[in-house]
CSV table of C-alpha atoms in Angstrom, one decimal:
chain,number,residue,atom,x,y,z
F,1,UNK,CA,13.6,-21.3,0.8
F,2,UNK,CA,14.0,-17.6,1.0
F,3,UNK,CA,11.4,-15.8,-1.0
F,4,UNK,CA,10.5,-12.4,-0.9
F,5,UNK,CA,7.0,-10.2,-1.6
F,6,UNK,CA,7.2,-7.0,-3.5
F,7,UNK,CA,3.8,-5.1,-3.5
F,8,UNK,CA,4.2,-1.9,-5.5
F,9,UNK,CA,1.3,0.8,-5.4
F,10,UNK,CA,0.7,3.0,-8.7
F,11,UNK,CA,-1.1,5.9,-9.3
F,12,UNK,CA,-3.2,5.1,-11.6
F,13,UNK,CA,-6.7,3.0,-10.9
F,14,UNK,CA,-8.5,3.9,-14.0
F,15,UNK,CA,-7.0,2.9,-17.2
F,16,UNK,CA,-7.3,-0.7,-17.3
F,17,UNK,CA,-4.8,-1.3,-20.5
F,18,UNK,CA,-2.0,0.8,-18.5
F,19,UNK,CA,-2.6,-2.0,-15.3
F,20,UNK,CA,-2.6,-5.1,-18.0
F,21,UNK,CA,1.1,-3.1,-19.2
F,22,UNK,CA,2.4,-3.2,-15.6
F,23,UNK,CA,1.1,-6.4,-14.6
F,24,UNK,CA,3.0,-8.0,-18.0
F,25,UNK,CA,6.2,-6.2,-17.2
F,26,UNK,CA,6.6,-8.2,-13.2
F,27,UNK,CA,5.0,-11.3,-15.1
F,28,UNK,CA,7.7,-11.5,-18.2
F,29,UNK,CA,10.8,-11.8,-15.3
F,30,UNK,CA,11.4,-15.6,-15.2
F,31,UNK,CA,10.7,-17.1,-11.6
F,32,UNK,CA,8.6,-14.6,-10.7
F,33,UNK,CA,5.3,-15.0,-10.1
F,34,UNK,CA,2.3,-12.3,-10.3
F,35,UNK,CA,-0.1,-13.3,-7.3
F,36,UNK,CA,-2.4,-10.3,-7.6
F,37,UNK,CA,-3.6,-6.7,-8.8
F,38,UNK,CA,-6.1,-4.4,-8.2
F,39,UNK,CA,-7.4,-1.3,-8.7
F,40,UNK,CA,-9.8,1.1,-8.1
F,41,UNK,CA,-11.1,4.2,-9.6
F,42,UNK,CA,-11.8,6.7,-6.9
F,43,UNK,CA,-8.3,6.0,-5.3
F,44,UNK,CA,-7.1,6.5,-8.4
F,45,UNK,CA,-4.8,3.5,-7.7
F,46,UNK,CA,-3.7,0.5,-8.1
F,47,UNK,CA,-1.4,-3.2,-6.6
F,48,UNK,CA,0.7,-5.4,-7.7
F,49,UNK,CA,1.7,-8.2,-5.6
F,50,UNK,CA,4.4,-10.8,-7.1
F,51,UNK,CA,6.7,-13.3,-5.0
F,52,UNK,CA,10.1,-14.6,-6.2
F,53,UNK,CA,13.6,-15.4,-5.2
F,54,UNK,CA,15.3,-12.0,-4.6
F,55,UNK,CA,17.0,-11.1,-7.5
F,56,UNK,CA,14.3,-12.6,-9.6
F,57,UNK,CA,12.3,-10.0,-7.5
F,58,UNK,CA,14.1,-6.7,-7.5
F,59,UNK,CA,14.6,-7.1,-11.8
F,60,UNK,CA,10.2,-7.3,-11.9
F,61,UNK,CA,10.4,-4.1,-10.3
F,62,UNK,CA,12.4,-2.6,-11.9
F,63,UNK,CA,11.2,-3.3,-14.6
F,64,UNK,CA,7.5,-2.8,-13.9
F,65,UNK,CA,8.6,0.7,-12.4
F,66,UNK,CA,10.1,1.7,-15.0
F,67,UNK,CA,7.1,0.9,-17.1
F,68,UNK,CA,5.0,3.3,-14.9
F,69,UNK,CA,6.7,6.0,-15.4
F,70,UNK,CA,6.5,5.7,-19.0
F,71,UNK,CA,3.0,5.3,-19.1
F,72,UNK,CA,1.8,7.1,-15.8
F,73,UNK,CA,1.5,11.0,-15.5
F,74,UNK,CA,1.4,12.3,-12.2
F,75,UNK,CA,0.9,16.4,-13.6
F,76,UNK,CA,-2.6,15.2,-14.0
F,77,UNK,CA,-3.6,12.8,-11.6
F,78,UNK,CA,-6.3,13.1,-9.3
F,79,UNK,CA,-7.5,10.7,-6.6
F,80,UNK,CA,-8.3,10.5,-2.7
F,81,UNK,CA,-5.3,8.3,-1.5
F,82,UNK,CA,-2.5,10.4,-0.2
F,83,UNK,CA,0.6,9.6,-2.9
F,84,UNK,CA,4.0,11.1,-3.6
F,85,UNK,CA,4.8,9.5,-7.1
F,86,UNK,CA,3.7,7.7,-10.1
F,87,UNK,CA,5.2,4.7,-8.6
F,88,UNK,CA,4.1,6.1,-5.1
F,89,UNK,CA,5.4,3.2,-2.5
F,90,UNK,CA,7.3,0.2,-2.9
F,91,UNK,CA,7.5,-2.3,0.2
F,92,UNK,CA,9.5,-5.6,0.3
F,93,UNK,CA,8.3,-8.7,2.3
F,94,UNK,CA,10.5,-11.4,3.5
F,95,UNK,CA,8.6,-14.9,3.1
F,96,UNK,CA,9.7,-18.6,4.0
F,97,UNK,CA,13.0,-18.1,5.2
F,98,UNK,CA,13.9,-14.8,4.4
F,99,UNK,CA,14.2,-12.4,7.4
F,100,UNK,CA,13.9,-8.4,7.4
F,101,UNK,CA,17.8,-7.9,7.2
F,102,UNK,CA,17.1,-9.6,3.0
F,103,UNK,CA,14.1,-7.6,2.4
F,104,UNK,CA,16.0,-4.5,3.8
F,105,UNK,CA,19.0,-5.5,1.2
F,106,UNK,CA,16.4,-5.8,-1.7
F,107,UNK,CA,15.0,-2.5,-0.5
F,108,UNK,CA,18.2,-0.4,-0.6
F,109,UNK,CA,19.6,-2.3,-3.8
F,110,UNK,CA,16.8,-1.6,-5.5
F,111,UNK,CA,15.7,2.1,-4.5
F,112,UNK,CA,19.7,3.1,-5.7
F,113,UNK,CA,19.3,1.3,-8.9
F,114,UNK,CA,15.5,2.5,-9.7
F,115,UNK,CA,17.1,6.5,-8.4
F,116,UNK,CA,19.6,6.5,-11.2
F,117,UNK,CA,17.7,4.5,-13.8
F,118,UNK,CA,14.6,6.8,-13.4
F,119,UNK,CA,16.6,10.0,-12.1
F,120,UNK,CA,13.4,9.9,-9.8
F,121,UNK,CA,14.0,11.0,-6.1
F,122,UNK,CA,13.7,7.7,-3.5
F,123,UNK,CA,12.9,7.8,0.3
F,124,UNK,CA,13.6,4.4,2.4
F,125,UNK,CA,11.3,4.0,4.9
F,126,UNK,CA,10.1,1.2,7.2
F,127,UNK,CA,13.4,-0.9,7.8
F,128,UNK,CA,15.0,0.3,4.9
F,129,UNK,CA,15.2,4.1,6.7
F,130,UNK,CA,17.9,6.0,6.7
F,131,UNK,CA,16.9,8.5,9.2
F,132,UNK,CA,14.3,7.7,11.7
F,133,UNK,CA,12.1,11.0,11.2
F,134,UNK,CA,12.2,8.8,8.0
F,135,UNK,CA,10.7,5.8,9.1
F,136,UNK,CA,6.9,5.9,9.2
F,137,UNK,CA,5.7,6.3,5.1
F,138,UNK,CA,2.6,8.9,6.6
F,139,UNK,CA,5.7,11.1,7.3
F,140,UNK,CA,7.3,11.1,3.8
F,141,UNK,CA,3.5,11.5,2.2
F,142,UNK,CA,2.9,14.5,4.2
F,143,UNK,CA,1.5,16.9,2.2
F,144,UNK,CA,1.4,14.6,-0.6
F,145,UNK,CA,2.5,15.3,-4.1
F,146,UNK,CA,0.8,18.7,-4.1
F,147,UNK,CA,3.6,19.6,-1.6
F,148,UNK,CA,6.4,17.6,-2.7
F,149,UNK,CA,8.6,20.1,-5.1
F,150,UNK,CA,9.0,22.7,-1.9
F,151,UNK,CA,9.7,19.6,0.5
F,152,UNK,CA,12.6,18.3,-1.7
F,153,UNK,CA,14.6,22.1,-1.3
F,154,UNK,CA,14.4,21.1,2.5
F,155,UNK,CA,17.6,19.6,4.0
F,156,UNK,CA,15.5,17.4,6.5
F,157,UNK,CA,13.8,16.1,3.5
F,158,UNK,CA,16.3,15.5,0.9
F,159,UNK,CA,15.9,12.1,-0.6
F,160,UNK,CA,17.9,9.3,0.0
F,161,UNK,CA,19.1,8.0,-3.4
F,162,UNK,CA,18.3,9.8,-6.9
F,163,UNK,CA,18.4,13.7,-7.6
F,164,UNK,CA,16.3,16.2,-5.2
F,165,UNK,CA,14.8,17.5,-8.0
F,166,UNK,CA,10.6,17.3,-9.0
F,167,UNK,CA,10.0,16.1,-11.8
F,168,UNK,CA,6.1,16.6,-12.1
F,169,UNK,CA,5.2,13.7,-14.1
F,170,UNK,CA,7.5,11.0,-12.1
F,171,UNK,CA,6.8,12.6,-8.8
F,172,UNK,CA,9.3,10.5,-6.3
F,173,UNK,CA,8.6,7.3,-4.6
F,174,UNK,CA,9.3,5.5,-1.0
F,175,UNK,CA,10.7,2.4,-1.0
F,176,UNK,CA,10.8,0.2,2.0
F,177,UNK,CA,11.0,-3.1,4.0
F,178,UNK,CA,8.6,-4.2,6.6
F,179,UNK,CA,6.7,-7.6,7.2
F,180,UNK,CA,3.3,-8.5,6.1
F,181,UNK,CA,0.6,-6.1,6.5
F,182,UNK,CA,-2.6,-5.9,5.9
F,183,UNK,CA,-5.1,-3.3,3.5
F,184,UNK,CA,-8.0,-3.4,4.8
F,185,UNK,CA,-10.9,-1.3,4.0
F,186,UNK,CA,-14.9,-0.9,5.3
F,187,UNK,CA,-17.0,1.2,3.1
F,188,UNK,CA,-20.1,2.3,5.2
F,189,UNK,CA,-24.0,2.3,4.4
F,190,UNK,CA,-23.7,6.1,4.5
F,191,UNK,CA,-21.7,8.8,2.7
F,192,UNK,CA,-20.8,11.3,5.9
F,193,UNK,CA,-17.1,11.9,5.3
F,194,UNK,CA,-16.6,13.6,8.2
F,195,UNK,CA,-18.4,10.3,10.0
F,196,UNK,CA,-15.5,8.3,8.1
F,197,UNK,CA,-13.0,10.9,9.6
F,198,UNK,CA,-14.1,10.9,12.7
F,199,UNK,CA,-13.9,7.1,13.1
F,200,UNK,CA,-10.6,6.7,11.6
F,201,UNK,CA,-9.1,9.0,14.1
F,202,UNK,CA,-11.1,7.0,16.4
F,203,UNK,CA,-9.2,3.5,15.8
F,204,UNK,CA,-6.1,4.6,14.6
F,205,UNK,CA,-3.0,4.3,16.8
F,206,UNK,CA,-1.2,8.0,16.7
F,207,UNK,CA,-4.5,9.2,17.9
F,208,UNK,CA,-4.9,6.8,21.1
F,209,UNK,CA,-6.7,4.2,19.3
F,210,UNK,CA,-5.9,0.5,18.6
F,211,UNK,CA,-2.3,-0.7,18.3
F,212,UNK,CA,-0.8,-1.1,15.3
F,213,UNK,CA,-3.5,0.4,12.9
F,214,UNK,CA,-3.0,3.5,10.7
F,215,UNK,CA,-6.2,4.4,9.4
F,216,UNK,CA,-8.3,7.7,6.8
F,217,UNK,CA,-11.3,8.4,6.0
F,218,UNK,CA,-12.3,9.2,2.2
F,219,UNK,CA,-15.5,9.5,0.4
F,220,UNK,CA,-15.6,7.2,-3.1
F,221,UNK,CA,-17.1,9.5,-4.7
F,222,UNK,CA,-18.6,7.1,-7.4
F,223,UNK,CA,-20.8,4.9,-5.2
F,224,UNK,CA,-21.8,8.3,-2.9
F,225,UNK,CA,-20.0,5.8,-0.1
F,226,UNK,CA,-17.9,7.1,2.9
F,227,UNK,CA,-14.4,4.4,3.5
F,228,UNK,CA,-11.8,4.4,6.0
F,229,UNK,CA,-9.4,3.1,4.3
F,230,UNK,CA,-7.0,1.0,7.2
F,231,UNK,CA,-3.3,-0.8,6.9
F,232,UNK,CA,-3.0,-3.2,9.4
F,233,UNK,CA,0.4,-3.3,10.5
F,234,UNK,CA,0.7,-6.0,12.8
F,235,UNK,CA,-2.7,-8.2,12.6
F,236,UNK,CA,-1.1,-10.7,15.8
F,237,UNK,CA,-1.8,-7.7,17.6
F,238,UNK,CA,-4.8,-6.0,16.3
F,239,UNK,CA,-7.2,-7.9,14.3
F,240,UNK,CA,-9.7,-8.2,11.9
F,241,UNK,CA,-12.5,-8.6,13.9
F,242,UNK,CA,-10.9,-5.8,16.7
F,243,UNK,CA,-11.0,-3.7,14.1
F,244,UNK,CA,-14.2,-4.3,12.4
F,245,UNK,CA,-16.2,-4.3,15.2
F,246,UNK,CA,-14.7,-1.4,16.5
F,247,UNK,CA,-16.0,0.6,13.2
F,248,UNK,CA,-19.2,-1.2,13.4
F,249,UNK,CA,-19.7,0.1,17.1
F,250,UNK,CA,-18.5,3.5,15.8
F,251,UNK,CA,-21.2,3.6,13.1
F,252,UNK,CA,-24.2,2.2,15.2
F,253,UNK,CA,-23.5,5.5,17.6
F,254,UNK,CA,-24.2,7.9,14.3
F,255,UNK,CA,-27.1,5.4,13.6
F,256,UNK,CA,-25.6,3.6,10.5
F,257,UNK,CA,-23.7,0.4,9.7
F,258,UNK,CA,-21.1,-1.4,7.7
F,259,UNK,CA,-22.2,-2.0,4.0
F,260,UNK,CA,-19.0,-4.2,3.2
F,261,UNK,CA,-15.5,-4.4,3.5
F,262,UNK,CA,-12.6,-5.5,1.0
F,263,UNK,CA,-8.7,-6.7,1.4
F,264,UNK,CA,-6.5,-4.7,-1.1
F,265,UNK,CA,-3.2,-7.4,-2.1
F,266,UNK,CA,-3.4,-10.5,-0.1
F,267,UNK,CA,-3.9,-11.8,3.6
F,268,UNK,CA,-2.0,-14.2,5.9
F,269,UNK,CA,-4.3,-17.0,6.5
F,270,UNK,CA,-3.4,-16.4,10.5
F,271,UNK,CA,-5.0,-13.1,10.1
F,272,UNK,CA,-8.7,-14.7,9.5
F,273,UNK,CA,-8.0,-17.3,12.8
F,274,UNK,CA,-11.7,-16.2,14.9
F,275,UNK,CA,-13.3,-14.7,11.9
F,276,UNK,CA,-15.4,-15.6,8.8
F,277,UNK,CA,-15.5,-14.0,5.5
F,278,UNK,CA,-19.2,-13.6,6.4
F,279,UNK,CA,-18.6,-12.2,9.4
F,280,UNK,CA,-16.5,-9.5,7.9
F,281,UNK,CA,-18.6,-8.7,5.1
F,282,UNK,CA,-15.8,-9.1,2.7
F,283,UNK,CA,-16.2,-8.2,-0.9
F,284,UNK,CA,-14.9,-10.8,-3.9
F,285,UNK,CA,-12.8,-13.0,-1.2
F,286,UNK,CA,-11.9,-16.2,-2.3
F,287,UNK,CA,-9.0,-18.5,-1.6
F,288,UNK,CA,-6.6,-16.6,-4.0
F,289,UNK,CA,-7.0,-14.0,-1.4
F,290,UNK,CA,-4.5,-16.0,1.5
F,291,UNK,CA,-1.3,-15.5,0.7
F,292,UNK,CA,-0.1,-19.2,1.3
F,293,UNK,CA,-1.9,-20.7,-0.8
F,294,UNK,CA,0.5,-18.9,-3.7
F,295,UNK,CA,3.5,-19.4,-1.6
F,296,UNK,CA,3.1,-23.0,-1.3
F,297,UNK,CA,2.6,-23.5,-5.0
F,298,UNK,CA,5.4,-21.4,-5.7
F,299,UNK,CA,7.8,-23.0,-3.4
């Protein structure tokens, strides 16, 4: 059975009633079904994460895209994740039998649709790329919103589908295809930000780290804690555990530790093969956490 994952990211972590409002508008589209959301306050963000046959798939986003916009106003948002857009990223995951070539097709097919519903400017990244300076999302989120209405006049940076024009409460959003990754994030028993820097350019593959992982640092400026804040793009080759000991190590050389860590979405239940919730000192994990166990009861 081909199934696919949609897990779009918001900005907006704060207003509860404006999550319920997007959560609703996935969870009214027959066949689909919601598997999770979060959000938090000091990203100012939040994610959804719903499964479904494609087309029952790429109608819950648009819809609950075009919900954001109406409710989400980027003029005035504030937060310390980098973002572009009210709806910042959209990513599409093939599950079951689905390969990358149908989450690519959902991808495009939606971006066009959501670019001329919204008139809100659309990048493709990941798989879905149509230029491969395009390809990484840290590349289109240069700058962030803060730099995106002088980025859109440049020809390099023109967006793919929708008007190059900034609007400043839509912002524009990247749209993509990739396979599963995991958000992964270890809040420390400290709040050095420039420790958290440091150790995210530590780990983090475009500065010689470990494969595979893109990671920040931010402070959460509500709990006093620093984060880095990791994605996990390929977990067979960089795990968990590689990971979170190597931030643990990292820590115990500036004489602190790791106060806990949390998953943001789901995980592949491959990804915790060696390594105990315990281990990790993961916050709120439960079952509903795996991924499979919703894609079997879906399916």
């Amino acid at each position: 059975m081909k199934i696919i994952e949609c897990v779009p990211n918001f900005s907006e972590g704060r207003d509860r009633k404006k999550g319920e409002a997007l959560v609703e508008a996935a969870a009214a589209v027959r066949a689909v079904k919601v598997l999770d959301f979060c959000m938090d306050g000091d990203h100012h963000r939040s994610v959804l994460t719903f499964i479904g046959p494609a087309g029952a798939v790429k109608e819950a986003c648009l819809a609950v895209c075009l919900k954001a916009i109406e409710i989400i106003d980027m003029s005035t948002h504030t937060g310390v994740h980098p973002r572009i857009g009210a709806v910042d990223v959209v990513p599409f995951v093939p599950l079951g039998d689905a390969d990358l070539a149908d989450a690519t097709r959902i991808a495009l097919d939606f971006g066009r649709d959501y670019s001329q519903q919204a008139q809100v400017p659309v990048y493709f990244y990941g798989e879905a790329a149509r230029a491969p300076w395009k390809r990484e999302l840290s590349q289109i989120r240069k700058g962030g919103y803060e730099t995106l209405k002088g980025r859109l006049k440049d020809p390099l940076w023109r967006p793919d589908a929708g008007p190059a024009r900034f609007n400043a409460c839509t912002g524009a959003t990247a749209v993509g295809a990739r396979f599963p990754l995991i958000a992964f994030n270890i809040n420390l028993k400290s709040d050095d930000l420039p420790l958290a820097q440091e150790i995210a350019r530590s780990i983090r593959q475009s500065n010689g780290g470990f494969p595979h992982v893109k990671a920040i640092g931010l402070l959460l400026q509500s709990r006093r804690v620093a984060q880095v804040s990791m994605n996990l793009t390929d977990y067979r080759v960089t795990s968990l555990r590689t990971v979170f000991d190597g931030v643990r190590e990292a820590a115990g050389r500036r004489d602190t530790d790791i106060l806990e860590s949390e998953l943001i979405g789901l995980i592949p239940e491959a990804a915790l093969a060696n390594v105990t919730a315990d281990y990790l000192k993961l916050k709120d994990f439960s079952d509903k956490k795996i991924l499979e166990s919703h894609f079997e009861s879906f399916a």
